[in-house]
PDB file of C-alpha atoms in Angstrom:
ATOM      1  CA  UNK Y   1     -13.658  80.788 -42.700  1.00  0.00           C
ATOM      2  CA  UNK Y   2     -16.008  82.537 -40.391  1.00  0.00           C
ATOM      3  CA  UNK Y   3     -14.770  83.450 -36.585  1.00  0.00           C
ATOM      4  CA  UNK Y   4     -15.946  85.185 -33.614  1.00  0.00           C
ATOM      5  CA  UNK Y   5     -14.647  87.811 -31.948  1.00  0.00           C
ATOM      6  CA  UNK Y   6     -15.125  88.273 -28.128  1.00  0.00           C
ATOM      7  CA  UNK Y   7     -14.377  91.345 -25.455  1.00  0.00           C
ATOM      8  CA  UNK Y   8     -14.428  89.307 -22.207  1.00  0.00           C
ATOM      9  CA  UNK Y   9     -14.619  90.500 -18.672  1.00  0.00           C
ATOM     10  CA  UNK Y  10     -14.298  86.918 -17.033  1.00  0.00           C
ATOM     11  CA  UNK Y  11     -13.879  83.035 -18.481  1.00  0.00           C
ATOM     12  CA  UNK Y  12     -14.853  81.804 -21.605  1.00  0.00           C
ATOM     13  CA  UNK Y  13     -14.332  78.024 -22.750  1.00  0.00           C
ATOM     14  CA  UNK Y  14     -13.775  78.218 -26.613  1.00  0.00           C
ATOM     15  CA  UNK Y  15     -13.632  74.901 -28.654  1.00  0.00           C
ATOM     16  CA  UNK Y  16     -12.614  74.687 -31.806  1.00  0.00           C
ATOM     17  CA  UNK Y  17     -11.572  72.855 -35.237  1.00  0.00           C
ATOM     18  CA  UNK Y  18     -11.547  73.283 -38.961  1.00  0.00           C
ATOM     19  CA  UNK Y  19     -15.359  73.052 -39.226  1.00  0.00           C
ATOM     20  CA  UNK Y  20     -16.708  74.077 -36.138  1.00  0.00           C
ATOM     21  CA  UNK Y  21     -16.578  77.021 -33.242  1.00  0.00           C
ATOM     22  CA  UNK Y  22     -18.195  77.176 -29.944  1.00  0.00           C
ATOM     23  CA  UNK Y  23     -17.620  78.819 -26.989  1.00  0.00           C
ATOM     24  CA  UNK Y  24     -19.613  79.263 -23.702  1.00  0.00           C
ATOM     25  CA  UNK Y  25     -18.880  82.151 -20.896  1.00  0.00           C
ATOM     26  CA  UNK Y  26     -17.952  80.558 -17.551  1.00  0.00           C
ATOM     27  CA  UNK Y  27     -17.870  83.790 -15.587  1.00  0.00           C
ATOM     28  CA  UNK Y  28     -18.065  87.524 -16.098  1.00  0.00           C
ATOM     29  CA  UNK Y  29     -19.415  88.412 -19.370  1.00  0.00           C
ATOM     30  CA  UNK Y  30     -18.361  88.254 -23.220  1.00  0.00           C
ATOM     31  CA  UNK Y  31     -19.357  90.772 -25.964  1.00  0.00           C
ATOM     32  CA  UNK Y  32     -19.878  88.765 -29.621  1.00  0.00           C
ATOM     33  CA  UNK Y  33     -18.715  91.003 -32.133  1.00  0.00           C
ATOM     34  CA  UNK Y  34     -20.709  90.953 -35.167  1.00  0.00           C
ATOM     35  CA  UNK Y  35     -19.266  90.712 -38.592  1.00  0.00           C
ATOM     36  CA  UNK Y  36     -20.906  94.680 -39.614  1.00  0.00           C
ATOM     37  CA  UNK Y  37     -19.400  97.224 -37.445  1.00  0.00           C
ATOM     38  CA  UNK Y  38     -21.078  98.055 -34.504  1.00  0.00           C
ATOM     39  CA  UNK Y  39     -23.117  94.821 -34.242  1.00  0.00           C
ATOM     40  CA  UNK Y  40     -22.505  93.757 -30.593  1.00  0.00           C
ATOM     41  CA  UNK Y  41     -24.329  90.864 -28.535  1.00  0.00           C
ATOM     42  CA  UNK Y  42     -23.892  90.561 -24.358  1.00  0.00           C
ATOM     43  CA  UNK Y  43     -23.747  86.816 -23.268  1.00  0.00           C
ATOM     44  CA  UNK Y  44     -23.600  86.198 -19.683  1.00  0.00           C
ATOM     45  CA  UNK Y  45     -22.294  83.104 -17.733  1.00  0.00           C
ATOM     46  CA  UNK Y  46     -24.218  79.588 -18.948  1.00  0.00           C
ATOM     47  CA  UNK Y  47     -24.353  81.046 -23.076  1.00  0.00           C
ATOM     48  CA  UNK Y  48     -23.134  79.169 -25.210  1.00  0.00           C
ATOM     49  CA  UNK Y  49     -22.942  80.494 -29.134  1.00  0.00           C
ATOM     50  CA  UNK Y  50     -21.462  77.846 -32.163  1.00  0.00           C
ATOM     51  CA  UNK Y  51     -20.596  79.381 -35.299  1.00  0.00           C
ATOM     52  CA  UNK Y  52     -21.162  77.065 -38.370  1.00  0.00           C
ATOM     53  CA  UNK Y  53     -19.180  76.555 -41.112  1.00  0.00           C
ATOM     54  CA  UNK Y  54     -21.239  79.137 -43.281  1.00  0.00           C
ATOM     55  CA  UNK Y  55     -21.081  81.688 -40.812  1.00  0.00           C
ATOM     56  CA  UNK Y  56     -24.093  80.956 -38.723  1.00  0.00           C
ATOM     57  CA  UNK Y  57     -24.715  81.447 -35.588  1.00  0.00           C
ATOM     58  CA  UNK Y  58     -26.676  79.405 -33.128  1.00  0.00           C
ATOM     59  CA  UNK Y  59     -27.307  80.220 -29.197  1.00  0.00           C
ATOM     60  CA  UNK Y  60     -28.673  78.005 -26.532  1.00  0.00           C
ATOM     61  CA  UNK Y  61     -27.504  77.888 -22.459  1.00  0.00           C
ATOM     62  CA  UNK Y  62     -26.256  75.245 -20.293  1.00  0.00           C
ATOM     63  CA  UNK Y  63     -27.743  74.459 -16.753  1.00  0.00           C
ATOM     64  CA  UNK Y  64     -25.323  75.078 -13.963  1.00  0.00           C
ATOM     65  CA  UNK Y  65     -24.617  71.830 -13.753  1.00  0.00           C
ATOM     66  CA  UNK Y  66     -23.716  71.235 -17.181  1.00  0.00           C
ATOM     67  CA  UNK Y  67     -21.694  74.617 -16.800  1.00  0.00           C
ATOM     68  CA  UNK Y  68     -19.714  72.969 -13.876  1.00  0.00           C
ATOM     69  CA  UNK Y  69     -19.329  69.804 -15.624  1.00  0.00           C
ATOM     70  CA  UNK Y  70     -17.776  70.916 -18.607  1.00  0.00           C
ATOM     71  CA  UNK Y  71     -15.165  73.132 -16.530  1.00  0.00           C
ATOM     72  CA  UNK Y  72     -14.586  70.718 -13.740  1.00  0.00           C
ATOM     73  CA  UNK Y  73     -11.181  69.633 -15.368  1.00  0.00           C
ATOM     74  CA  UNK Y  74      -9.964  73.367 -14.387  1.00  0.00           C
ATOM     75  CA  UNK Y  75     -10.248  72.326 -10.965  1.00  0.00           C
ATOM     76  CA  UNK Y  76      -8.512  69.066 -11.477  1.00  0.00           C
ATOM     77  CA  UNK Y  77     -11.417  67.051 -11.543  1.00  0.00           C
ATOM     78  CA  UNK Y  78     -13.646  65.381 -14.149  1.00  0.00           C
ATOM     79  CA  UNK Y  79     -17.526  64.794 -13.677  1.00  0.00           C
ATOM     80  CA  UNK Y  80     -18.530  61.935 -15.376  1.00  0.00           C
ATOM     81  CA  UNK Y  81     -22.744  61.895 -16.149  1.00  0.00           C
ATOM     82  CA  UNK Y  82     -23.985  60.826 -19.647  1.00  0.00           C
ATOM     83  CA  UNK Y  83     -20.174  59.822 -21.119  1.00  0.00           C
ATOM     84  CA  UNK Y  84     -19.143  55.936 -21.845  1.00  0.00           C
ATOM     85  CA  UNK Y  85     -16.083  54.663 -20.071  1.00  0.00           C
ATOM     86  CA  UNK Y  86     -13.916  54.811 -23.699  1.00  0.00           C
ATOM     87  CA  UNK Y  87     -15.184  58.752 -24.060  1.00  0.00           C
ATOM     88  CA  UNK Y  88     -14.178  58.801 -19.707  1.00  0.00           C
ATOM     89  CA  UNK Y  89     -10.446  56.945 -21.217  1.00  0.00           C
ATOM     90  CA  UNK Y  90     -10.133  59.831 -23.448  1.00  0.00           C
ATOM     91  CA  UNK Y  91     -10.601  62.680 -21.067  1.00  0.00           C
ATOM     92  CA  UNK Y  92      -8.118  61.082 -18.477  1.00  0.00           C
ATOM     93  CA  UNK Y  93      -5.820  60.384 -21.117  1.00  0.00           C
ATOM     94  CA  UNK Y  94      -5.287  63.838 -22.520  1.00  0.00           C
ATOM     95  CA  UNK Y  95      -3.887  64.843 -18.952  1.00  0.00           C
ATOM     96  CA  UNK Y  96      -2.385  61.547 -18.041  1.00  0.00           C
ATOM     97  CA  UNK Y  97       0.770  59.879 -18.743  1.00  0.00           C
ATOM     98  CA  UNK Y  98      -0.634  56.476 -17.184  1.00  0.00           C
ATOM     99  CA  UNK Y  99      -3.361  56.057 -20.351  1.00  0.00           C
ATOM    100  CA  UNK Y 100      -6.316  53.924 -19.293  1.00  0.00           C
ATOM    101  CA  UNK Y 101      -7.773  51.340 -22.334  1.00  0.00           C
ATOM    102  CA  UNK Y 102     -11.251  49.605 -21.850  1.00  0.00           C
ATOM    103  CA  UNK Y 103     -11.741  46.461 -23.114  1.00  0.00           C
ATOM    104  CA  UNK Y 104     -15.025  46.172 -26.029  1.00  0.00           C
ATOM    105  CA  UNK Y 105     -16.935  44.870 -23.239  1.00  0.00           C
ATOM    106  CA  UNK Y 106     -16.873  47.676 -20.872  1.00  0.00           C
ATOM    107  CA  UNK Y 107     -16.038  50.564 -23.347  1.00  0.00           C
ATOM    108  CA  UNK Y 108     -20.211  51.613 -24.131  1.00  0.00           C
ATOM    109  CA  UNK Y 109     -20.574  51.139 -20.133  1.00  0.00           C
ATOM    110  CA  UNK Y 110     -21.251  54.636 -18.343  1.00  0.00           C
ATOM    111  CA  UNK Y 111     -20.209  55.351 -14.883  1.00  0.00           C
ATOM    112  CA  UNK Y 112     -21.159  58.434 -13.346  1.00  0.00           C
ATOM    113  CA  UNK Y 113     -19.640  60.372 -10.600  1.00  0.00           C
ATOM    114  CA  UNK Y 114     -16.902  62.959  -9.581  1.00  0.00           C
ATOM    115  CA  UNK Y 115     -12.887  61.826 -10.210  1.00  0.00           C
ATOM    116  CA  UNK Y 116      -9.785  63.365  -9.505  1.00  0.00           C
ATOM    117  CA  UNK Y 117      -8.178  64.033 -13.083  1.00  0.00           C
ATOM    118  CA  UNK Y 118      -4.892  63.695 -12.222  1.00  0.00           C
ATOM    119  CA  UNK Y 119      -5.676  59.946 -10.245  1.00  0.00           C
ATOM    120  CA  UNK Y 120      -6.628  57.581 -13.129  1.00  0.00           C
ATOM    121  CA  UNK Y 121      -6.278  54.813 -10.595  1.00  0.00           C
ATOM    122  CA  UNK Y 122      -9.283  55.684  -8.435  1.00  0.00           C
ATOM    123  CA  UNK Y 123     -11.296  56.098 -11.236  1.00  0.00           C
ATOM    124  CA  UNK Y 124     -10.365  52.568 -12.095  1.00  0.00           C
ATOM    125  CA  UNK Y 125     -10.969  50.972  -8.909  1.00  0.00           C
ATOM    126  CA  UNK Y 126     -14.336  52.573  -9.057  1.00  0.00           C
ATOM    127  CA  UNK Y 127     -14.992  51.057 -12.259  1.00  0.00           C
ATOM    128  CA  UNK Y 128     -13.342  47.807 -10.899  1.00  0.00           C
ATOM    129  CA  UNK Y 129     -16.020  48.305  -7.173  1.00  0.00           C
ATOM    130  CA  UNK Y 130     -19.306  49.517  -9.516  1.00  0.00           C
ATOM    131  CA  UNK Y 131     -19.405  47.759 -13.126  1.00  0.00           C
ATOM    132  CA  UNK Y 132     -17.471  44.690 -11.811  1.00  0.00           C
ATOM    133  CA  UNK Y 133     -14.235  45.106 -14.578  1.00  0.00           C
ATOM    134  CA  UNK Y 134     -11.044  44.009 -13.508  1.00  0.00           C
ATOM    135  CA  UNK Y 135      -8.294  46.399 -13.258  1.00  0.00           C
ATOM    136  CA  UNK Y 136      -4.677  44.975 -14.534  1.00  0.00           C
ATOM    137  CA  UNK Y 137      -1.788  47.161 -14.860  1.00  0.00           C
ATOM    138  CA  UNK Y 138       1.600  47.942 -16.913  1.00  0.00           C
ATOM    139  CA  UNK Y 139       4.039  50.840 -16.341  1.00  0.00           C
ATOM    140  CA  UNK Y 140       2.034  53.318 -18.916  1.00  0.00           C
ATOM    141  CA  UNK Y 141      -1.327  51.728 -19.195  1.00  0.00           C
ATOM    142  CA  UNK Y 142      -4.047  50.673 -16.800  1.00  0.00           C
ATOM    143  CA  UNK Y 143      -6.650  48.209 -18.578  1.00  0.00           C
ATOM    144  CA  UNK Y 144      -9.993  47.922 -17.531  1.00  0.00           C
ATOM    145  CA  UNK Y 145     -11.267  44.188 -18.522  1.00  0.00           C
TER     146      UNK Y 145
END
């Protein structure tokens, strides 16, 4: 398997799994190493570069607001804009011990806005205030209906 290789002055957000690589510089800069010596590529803040499977690589940039988006969880918060309420669940869930579960009916629903990640709770009552769901509760879940 292919992988990059990065000299970073600043923040890079790196996903990964067995099939797939991508990574996008938050701040600073990041040098992409090449696989031939010497081969070298400067990305700046906003790049984002995805390595394929066989070793290709592809390079686009985000918007500033997509930028801030996609790192707003490393200032506690989550900004919510093109994602359904069950892909919203998942995001709150991963940093949550409280795990929220949408019902069929409201799970392709989007809501949009800015959320406190660590306050699953608000984000329901939002949901509860804007989509009209009803909010019930149990000690580890909340379940919007």
């Amino acid at each position: 398997m292919h992988s990059m290789r990065f000299l970073l002055d600043g923040s890079l957000l790196v996903t990964k799994n067995p099939s797939y690589q991508s990574a996008v510089v938050v701040t600073g800069t990041a040098v992409l190493h090449g696989q031939k010596l010497g081969e070298r590529k400067r990305l700046t803040p906003g790049t984002q570069v995805s390595l394929t499977p066989k070793g290709r690589l592809h390079f686009s940039t985000l918007d500033q607001e997509t930028l801030e988006r996609w790192t707003a969880w490393t200032q506690g918060q989550v900004s919510l804009a093109t994602e359904t309420l069950s892909e919203a669940a998942d995001i709150f869930n991963r940093y949550n011990q409280k795990q929220i579960v949408p019902s069929f009916r409201l799970a392709d629903m989007r809501l949009s806005g800015l959320f406190d990640l660590n306050m699953p709770d608000i984000f329901a009552s939002a949901v509860k205030a804007i989509l009209g769901g009803h909010v019930r509760e149990d000690a580890h879940h909340i379940f919007l209906e």
